[in-house]
Coordinates of C-alpha atoms and ligand atoms in Angstrom, one line a residue:
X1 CA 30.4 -68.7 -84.6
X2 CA 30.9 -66.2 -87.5
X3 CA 30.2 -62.2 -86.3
X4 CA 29.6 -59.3 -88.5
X5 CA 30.7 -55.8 -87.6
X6 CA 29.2 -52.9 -89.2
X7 CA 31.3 -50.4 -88.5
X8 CA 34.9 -50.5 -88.8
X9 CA 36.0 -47.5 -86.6
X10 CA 37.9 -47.5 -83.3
X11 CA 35.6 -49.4 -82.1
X12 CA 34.2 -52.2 -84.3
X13 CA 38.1 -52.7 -85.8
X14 CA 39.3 -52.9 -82.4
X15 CA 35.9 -55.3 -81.2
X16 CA 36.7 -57.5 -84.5
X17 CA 40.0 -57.6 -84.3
X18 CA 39.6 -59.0 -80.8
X19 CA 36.5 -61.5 -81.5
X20 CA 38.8 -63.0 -84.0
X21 CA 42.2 -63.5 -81.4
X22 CA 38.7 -65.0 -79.1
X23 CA 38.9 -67.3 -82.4
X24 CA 35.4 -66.0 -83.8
X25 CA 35.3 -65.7 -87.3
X26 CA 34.6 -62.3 -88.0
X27 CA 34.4 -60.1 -90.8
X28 CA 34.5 -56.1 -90.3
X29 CA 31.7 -54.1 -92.6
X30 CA 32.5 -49.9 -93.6
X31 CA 31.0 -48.2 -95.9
X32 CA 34.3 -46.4 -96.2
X33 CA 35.9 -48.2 -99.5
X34 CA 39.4 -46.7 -98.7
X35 CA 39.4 -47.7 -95.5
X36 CA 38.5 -51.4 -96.0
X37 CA 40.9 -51.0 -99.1
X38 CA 43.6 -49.5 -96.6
X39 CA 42.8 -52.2 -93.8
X40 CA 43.3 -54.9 -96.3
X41 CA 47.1 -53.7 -97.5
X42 CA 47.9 -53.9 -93.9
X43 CA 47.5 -50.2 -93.2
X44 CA 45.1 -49.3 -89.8
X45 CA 43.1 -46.1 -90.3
X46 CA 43.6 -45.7 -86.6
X47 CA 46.7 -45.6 -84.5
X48 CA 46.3 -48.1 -81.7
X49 CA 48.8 -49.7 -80.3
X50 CA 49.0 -53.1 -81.4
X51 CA 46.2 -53.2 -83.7
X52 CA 48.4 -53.4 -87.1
X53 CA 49.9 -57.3 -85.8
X54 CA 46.4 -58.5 -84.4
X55 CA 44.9 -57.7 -87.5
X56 CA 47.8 -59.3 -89.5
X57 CA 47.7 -62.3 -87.1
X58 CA 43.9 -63.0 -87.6
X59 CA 43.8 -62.0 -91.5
X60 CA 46.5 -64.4 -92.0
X61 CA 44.6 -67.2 -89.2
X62 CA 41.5 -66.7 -91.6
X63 CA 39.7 -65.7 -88.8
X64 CA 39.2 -62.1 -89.9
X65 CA 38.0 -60.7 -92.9
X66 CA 37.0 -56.8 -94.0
X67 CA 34.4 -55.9 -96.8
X68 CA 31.9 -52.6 -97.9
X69 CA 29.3 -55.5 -98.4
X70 CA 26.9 -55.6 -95.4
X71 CA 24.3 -58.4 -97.3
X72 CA 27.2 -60.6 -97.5
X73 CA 28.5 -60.4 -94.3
X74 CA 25.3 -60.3 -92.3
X75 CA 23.9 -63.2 -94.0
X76 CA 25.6 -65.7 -92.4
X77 CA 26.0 -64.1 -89.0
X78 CA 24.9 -65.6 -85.6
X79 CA 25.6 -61.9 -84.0
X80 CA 25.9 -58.5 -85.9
X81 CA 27.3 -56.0 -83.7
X82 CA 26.5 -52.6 -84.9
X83 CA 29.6 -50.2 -84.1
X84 CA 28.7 -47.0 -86.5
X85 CA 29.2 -43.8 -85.1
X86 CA 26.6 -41.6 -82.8
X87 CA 28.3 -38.2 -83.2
X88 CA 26.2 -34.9 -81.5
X89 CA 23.1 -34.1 -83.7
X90 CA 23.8 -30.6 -85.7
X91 CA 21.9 -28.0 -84.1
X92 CA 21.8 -29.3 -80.3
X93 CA 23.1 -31.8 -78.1
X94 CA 20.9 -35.1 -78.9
X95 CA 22.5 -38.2 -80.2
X96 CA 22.7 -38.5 -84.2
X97 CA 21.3 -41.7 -84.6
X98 CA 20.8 -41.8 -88.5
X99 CA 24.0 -44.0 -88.8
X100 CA 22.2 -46.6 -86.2
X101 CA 19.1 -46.7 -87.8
X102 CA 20.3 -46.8 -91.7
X103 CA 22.6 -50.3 -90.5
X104 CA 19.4 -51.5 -88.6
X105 CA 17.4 -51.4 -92.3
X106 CA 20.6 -52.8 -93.9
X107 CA 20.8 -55.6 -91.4
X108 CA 17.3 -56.4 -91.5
X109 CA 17.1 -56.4 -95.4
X110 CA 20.5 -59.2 -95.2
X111 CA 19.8 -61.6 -92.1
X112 CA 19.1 -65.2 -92.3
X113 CA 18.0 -67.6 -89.8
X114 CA 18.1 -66.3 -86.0
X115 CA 20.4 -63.5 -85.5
X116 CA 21.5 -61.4 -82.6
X117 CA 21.8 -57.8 -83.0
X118 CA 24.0 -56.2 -80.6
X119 CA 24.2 -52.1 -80.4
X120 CA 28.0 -51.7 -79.2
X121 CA 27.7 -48.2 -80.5
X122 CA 26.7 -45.6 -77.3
X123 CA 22.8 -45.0 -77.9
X124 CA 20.2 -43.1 -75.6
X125 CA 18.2 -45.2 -73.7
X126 CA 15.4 -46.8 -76.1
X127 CA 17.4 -47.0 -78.8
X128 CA 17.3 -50.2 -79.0
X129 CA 13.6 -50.5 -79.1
X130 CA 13.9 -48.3 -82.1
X131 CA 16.1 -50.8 -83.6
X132 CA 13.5 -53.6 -83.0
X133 CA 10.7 -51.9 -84.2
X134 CA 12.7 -50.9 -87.2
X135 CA 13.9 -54.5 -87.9
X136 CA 10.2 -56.2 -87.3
X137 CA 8.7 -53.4 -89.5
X138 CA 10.9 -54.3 -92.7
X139 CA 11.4 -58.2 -91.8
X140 CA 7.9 -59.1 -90.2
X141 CA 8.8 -63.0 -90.7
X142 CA 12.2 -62.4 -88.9
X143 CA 13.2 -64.5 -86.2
X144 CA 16.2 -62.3 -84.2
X145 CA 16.8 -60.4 -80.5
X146 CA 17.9 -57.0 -79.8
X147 CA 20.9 -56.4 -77.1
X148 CA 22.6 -53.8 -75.5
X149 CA 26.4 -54.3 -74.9
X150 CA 28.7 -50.9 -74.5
X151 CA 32.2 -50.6 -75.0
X152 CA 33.8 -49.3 -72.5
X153 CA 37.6 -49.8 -74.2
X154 CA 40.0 -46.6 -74.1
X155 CA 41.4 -45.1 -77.1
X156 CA 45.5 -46.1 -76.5
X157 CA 45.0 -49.1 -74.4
X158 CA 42.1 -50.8 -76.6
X159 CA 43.1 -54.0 -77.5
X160 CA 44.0 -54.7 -73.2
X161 CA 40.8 -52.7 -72.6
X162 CA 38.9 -55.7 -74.3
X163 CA 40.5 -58.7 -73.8
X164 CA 40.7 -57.8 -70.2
X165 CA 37.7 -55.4 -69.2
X166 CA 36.7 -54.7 -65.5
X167 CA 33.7 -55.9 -67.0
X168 CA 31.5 -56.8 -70.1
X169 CA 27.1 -55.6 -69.9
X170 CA 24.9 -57.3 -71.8
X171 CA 21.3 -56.1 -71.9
X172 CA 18.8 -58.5 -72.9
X173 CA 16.0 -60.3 -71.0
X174 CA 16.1 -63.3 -74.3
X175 CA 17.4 -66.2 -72.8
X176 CA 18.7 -67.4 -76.5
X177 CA 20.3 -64.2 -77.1
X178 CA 22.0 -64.1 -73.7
X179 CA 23.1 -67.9 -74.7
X180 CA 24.9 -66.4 -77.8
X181 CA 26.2 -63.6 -76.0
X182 CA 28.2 -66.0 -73.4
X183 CA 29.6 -67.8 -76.0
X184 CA 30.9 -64.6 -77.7
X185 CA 32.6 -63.4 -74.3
X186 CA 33.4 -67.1 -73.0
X187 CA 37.3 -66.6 -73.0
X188 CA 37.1 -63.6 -70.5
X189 CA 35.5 -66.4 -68.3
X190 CA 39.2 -68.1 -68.0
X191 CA 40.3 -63.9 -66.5
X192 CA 37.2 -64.4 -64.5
X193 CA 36.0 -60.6 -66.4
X194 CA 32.5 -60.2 -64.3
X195 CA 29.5 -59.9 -67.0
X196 CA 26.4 -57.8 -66.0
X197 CA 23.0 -59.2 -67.1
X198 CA 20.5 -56.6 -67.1
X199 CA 17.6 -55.2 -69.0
X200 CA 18.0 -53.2 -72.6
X201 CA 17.6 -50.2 -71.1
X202 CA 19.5 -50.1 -68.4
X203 CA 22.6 -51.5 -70.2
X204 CA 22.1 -48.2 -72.3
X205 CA 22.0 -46.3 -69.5
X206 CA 25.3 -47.6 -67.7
X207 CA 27.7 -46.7 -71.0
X208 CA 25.9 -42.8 -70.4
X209 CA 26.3 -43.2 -66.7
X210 CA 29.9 -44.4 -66.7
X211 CA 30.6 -41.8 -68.9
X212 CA 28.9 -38.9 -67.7
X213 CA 30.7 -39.7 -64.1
X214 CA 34.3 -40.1 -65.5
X215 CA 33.9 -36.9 -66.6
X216 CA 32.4 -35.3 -63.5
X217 CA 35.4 -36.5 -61.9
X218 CA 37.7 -34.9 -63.8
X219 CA 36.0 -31.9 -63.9
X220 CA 35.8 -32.1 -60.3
X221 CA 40.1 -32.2 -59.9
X222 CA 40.2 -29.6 -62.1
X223 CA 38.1 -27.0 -59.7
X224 CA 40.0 -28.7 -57.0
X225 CA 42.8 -27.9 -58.8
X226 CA 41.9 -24.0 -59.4
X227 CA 41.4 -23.5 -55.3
X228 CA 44.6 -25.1 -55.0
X229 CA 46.4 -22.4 -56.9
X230 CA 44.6 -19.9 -54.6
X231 CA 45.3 -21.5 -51.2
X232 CA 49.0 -22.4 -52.3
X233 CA 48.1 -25.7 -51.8
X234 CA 49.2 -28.8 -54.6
X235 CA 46.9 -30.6 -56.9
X236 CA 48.5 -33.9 -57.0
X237 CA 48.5 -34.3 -53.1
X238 CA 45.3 -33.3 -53.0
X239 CA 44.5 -36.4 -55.8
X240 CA 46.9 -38.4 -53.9
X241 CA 45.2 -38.1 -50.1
X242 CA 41.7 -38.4 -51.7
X243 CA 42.0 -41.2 -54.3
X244 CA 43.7 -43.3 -51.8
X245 CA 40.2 -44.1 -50.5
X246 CA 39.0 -47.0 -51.7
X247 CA 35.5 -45.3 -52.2
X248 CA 36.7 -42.5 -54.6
X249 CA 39.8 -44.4 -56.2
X250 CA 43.0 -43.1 -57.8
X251 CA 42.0 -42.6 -61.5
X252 CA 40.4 -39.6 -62.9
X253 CA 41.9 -37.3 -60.5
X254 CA 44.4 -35.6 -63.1
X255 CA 44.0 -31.8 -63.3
X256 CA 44.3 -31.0 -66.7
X257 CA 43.0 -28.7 -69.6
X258 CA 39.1 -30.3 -69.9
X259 CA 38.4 -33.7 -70.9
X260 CA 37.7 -33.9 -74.5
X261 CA 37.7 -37.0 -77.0
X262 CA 35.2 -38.9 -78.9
X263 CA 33.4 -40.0 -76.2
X264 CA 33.0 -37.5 -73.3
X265 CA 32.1 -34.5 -74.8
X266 CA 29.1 -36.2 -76.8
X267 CA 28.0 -38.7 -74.5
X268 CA 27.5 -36.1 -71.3
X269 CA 25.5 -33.7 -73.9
X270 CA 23.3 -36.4 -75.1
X271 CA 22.3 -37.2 -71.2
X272 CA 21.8 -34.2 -70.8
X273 CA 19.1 -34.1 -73.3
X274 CA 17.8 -37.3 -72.7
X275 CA 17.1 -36.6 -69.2
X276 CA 15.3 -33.4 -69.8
X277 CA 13.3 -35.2 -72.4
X278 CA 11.8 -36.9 -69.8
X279 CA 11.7 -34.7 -67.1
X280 CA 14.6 -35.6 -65.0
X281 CA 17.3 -33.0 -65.6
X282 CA 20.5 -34.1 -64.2
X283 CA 21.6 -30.5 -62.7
X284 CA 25.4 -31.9 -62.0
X285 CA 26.2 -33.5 -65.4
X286 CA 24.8 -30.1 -66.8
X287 CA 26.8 -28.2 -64.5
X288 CA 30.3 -30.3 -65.5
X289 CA 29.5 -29.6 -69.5
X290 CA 29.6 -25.7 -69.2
X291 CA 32.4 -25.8 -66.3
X292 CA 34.3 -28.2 -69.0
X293 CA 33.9 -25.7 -71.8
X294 CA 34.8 -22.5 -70.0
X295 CA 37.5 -24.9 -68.6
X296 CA 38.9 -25.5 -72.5
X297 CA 37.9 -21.9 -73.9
X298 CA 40.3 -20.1 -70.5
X299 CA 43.6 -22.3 -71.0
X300 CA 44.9 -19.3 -73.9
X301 CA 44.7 -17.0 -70.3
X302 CA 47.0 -19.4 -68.6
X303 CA 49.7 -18.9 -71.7
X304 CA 48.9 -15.2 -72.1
X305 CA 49.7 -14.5 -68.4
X306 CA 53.2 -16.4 -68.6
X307 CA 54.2 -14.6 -71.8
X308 CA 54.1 -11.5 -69.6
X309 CA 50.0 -10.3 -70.1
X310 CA 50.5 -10.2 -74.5
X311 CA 50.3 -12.5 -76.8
X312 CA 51.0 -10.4 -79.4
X313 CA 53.9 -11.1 -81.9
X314 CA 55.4 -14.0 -79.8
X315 CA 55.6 -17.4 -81.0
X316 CA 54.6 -20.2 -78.9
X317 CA 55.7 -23.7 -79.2
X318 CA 52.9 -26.4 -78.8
X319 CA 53.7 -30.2 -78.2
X320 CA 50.5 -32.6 -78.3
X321 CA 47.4 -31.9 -80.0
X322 CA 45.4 -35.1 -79.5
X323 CA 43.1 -35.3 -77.1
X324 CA 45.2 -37.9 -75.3
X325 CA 48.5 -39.9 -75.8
X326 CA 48.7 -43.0 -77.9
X327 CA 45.9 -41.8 -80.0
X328 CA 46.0 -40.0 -83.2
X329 CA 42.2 -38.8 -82.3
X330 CA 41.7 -35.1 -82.3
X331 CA 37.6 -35.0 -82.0
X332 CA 36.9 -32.8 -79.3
X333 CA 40.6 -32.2 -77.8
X334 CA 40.9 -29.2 -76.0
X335 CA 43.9 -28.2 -78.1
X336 CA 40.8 -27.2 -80.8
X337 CA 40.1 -24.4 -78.0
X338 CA 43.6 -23.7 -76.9
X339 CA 46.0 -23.4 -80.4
X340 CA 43.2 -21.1 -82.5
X341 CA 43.2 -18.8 -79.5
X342 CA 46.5 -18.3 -79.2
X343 CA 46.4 -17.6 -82.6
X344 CA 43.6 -15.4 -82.4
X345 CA 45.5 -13.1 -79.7
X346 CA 48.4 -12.7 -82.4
X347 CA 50.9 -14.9 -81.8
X348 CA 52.5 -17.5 -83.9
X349 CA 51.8 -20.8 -83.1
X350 CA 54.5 -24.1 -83.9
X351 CA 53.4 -27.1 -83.1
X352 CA 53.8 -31.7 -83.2
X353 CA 52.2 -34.2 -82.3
X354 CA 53.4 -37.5 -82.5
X355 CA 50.7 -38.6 -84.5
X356 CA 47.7 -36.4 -84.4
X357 CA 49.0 -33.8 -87.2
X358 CA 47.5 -35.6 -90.4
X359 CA 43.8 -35.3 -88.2
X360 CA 45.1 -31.7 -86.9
X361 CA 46.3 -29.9 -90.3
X362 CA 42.5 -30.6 -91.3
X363 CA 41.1 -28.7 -87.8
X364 CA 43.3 -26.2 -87.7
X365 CA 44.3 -23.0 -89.9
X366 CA 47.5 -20.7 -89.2
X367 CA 50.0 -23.2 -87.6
X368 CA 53.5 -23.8 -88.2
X369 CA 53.4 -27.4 -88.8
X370 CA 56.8 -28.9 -87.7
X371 CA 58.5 -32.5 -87.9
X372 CA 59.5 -33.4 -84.3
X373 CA 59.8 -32.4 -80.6
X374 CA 62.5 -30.0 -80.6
X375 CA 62.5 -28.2 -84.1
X376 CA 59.2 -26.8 -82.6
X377 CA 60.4 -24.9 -79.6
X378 CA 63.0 -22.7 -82.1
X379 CA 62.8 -18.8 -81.7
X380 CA 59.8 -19.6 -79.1
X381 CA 59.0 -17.5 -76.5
X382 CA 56.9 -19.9 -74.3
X383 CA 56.2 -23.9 -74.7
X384 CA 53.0 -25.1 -74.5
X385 CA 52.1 -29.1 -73.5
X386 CA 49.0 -30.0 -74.5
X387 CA 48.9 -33.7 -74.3
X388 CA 51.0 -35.8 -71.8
X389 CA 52.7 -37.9 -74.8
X390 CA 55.8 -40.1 -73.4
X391 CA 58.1 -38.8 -75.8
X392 CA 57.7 -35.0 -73.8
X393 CA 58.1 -36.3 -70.6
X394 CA 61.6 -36.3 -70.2
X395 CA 63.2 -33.3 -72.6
X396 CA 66.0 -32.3 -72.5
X397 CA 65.8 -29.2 -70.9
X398 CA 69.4 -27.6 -71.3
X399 CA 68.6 -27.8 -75.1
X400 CA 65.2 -26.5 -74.5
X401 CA 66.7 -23.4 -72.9
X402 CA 69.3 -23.0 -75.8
X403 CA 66.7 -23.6 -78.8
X404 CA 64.0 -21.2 -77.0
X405 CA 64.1 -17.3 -77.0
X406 CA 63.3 -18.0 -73.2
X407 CA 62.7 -20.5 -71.0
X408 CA 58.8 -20.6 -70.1
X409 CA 57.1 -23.7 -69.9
X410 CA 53.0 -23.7 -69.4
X411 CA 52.6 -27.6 -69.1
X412 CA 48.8 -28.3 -69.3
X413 CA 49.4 -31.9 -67.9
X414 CA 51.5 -31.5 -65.0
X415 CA 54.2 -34.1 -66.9
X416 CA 57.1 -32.5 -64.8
X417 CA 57.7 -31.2 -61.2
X418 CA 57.8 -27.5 -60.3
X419 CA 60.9 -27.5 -58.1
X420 CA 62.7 -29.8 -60.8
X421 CA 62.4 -27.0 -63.5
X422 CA 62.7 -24.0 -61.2
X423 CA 66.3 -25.5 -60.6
X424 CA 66.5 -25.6 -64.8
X425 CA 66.1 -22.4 -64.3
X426 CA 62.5 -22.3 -66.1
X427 CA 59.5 -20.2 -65.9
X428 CA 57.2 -22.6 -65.0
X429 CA 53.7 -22.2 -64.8
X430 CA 51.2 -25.9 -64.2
X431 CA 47.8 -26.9 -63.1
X432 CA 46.9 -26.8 -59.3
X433 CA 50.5 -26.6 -57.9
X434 CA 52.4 -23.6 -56.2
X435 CA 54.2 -21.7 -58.7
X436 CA 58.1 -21.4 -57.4
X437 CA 58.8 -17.8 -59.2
X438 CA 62.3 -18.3 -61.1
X439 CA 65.5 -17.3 -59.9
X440 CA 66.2 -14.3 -62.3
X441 CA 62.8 -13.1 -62.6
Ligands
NAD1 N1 36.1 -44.3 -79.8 C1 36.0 -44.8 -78.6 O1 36.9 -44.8 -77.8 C2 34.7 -45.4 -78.1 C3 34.7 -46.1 -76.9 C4 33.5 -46.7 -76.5 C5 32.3 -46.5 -77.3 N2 32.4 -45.8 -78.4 C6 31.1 -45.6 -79.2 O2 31.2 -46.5 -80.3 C7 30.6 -46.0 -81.5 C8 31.5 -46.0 -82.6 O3 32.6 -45.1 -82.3 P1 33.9 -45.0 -83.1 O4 34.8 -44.1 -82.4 O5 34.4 -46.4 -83.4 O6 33.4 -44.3 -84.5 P2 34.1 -44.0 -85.9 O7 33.5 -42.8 -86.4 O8 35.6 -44.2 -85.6 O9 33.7 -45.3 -86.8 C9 32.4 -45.5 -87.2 C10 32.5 -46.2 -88.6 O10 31.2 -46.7 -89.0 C11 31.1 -46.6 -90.4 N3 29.7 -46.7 -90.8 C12 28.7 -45.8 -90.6 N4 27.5 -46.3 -91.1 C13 27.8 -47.5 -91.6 C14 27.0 -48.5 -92.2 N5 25.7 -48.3 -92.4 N6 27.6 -49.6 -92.7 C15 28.9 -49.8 -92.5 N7 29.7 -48.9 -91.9 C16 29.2 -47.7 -91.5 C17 31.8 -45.3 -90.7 O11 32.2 -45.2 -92.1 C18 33.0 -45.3 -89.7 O12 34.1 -45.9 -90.3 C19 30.1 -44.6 -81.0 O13 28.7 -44.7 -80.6 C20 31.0 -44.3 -79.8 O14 30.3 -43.4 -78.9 C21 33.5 -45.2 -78.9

């Protein structure tokens, strides 16, 4: 069956890359020339892990192919998923659909012969209505279905994310476009990957309400987390004895800075909206959204108080900027709140990231740029861990002491353990746990 993408971001090069190892033939559609031209000399736009050889694997297999000419590609398409982006509208917290809508005309001016047109992009409930109506109204003798089918892969573990998802929705009530859709996802059936048949709308709905209750999880550890530090008692324990019921589950419960991303931020505003829209405001989602970006805007306070109540002519080392590891994503990461404020309250700010700096030296003004983990920390007076990469998880600390004008740590992630860097003799200040006061303070 051949499969046209329109959109080749995270999530359409990730979704076509992985149709293609299904052995679809696929060909990916952007609008972005250097991208496709980029793609095509074998260089991703995106760090993912493993994305560069599945794309080589399936370029070179003839499986998968990459072009900035929709007509072409849609022409001879069974299924067109549509994979643009649905960033916040300017001026309040709605969806931008413009992107969705613009490829619906597109679509509708190229297909040929029955088509499926599948919104993989997160869109408000009715959305794909809209996409109907547009696609009848320009192509009244068309013969084609509208589904709904989310993505629910992670930035960092994409590729696994989608060749082995918890499981795959697919909202139609077409019995010929469901038929399509099976064949599309039929190797998952070997891992036994459950698939959710339900209607449009409510397929639109779980992506928002997946979404909007990750986040009020985390949101959720992170308050926990604020009591803890006043009753002395310890975050991850508290995680621990909780998410060891089988009805809450382990994952989600890591205190943090705020959750940020290309996903989170957006996708709880635009249910917010939607849901007053229509006269069913969802007081809890609304209430994890402001607690979130007080959450974000108060971190620079946790810094300030370790550097002794000023931040005024110190410099601060910061290591991670992304909004998580194994990304090189930077929309929305809290680090956008943290590093300007430090700034703001005078101090100098160093900072790396393994591979968020090209996407962070265009968010950012007034930071020491610097080349790797431990040239950053030089002269500092506090480091500052933003994002939980690997390659900061086991420093050497000895060298951080020497490299440092003094050793004060204010990890954002909780990578190490308190008593293990009160006996490094550090100043270390974390999210949620009792604060050992050092030795020689
Ligand atoms: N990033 C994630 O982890 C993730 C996960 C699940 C769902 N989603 C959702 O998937 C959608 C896409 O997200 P993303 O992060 O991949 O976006 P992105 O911004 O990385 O990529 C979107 C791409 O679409 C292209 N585009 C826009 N209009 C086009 C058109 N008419 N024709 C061809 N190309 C066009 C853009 O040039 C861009 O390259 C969003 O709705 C997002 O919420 C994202």
């Amino acid at each position: 069956m051949r499969v046209a993408m329109i959109g080749t971001g995270y999530v359409g090069l990730v979704s076509g890359a992985c149709f293609s190892e299904f052995g679809l033939d696929v060909i990916c559609v952007d609008k972005d020339e250097n991208k496709i031209a980029s793609i095509k000399k074998g260089v991703m736009p995106i760090y993912e892990p493993g994305l560069d050889d599945l794309v080589e694997n399936n370029i070179k297999a003839g499986r998968l192919g990459f072009t900035t000419d929709l007509a072409s590609a849609v022409k001879d398409a069974k299924a067109v998923f549509i994979a643009v982006g649905t960033p916040t509208r300017r001026g309040g917290g709605h969806a931008d659909l413009s992107y969705v809508y613009a490829a619906a005309e597109e679509i509708a001016d190229a297909m040929d012969g029955y088509t499926v047109v599948v919104t993989k992009s997160t869109v408000p409930v009715g959305t794909g209505d809209e996409v109907e109506r547009i696609i009848r109204k320009r192509r009244p003798d068309a013969d084609f279905d509208v589904v709904s089918n989310p993505e629910f892969l992670r930035e960092g573990s994409a590729i696994s994310d989608f060749t082995h998802p918890d499981r795959v929705v697919i909202g139609t009530e077409s019995a010929r476009a469901k038929e399509v859709m099976r064949e599309l996802y039929r190797p998952l059936s070997l891992i036994e990957a459950p698939i959710v048949f339900t209607s449009r709308v409510s397929s639109e709905l779980i992506k928002y309400a997946a979404n909007t209750f990750l986040a009020t999880k985390i949101t959720f550890i992170n308050e926990i987390a604020d009591l803890c530090e006043k009753v002395d008692a310890d975050v991850h324990d508290v995680a621990r004895g909780i998410g060891l019921d089988g009805r809450i589950g382990k994952k989600f419960l890591h205190a943090g800075p705020g959750y940020g991303g290309s996903c989170f931020p957006k996708d709880t505003m635009a249910l917010v909206h939607t849901a007053r829209d229509v006269g069913a405001p969802l007081s809890i989602v609304e209430a994890v959204v402001e607690v979130n970006a007080k959450r974000k805007a108060s971190m620079v306070d946790r810094v300030t108080k370790a550097c002794g109540g000023s931040l005024k002519g110190k410099t601060i080392a910061v290591l991670g900027l992304t909004f998580k590891p194994n990304t090189d994503d930077m929309r929305d990461s809290p680090s956008l709140d943290i590093v300007p404020a430090i700034i703001a309250a005078g101090a100098t700010v160093r900072a790396f990231d393994p591979e968020g700096m090209d996407e962070a030296k265009e968010m950012m003004q007034g930071v020491e740029w610097c080349d790797e983990t431990y040239c950053t920390m030089e002269n500092a007076d506090a480091l500052v861990i933003i994002t939980e990469w690997n390659a900061f998880r086991g420093l050497d600390l000895e060298r951080v002491k020497k490299i440092m004008n003094a050793p004060v740590m204010v990890d954002l992630r909780n990578i190490y353990e308190p008593t293990e860097m009160y006996e490094a003799g550090f100043d270390y200040y974390c999210i949620g746990r009792a604060r050992i006061e050092p030795k020689n303070k």
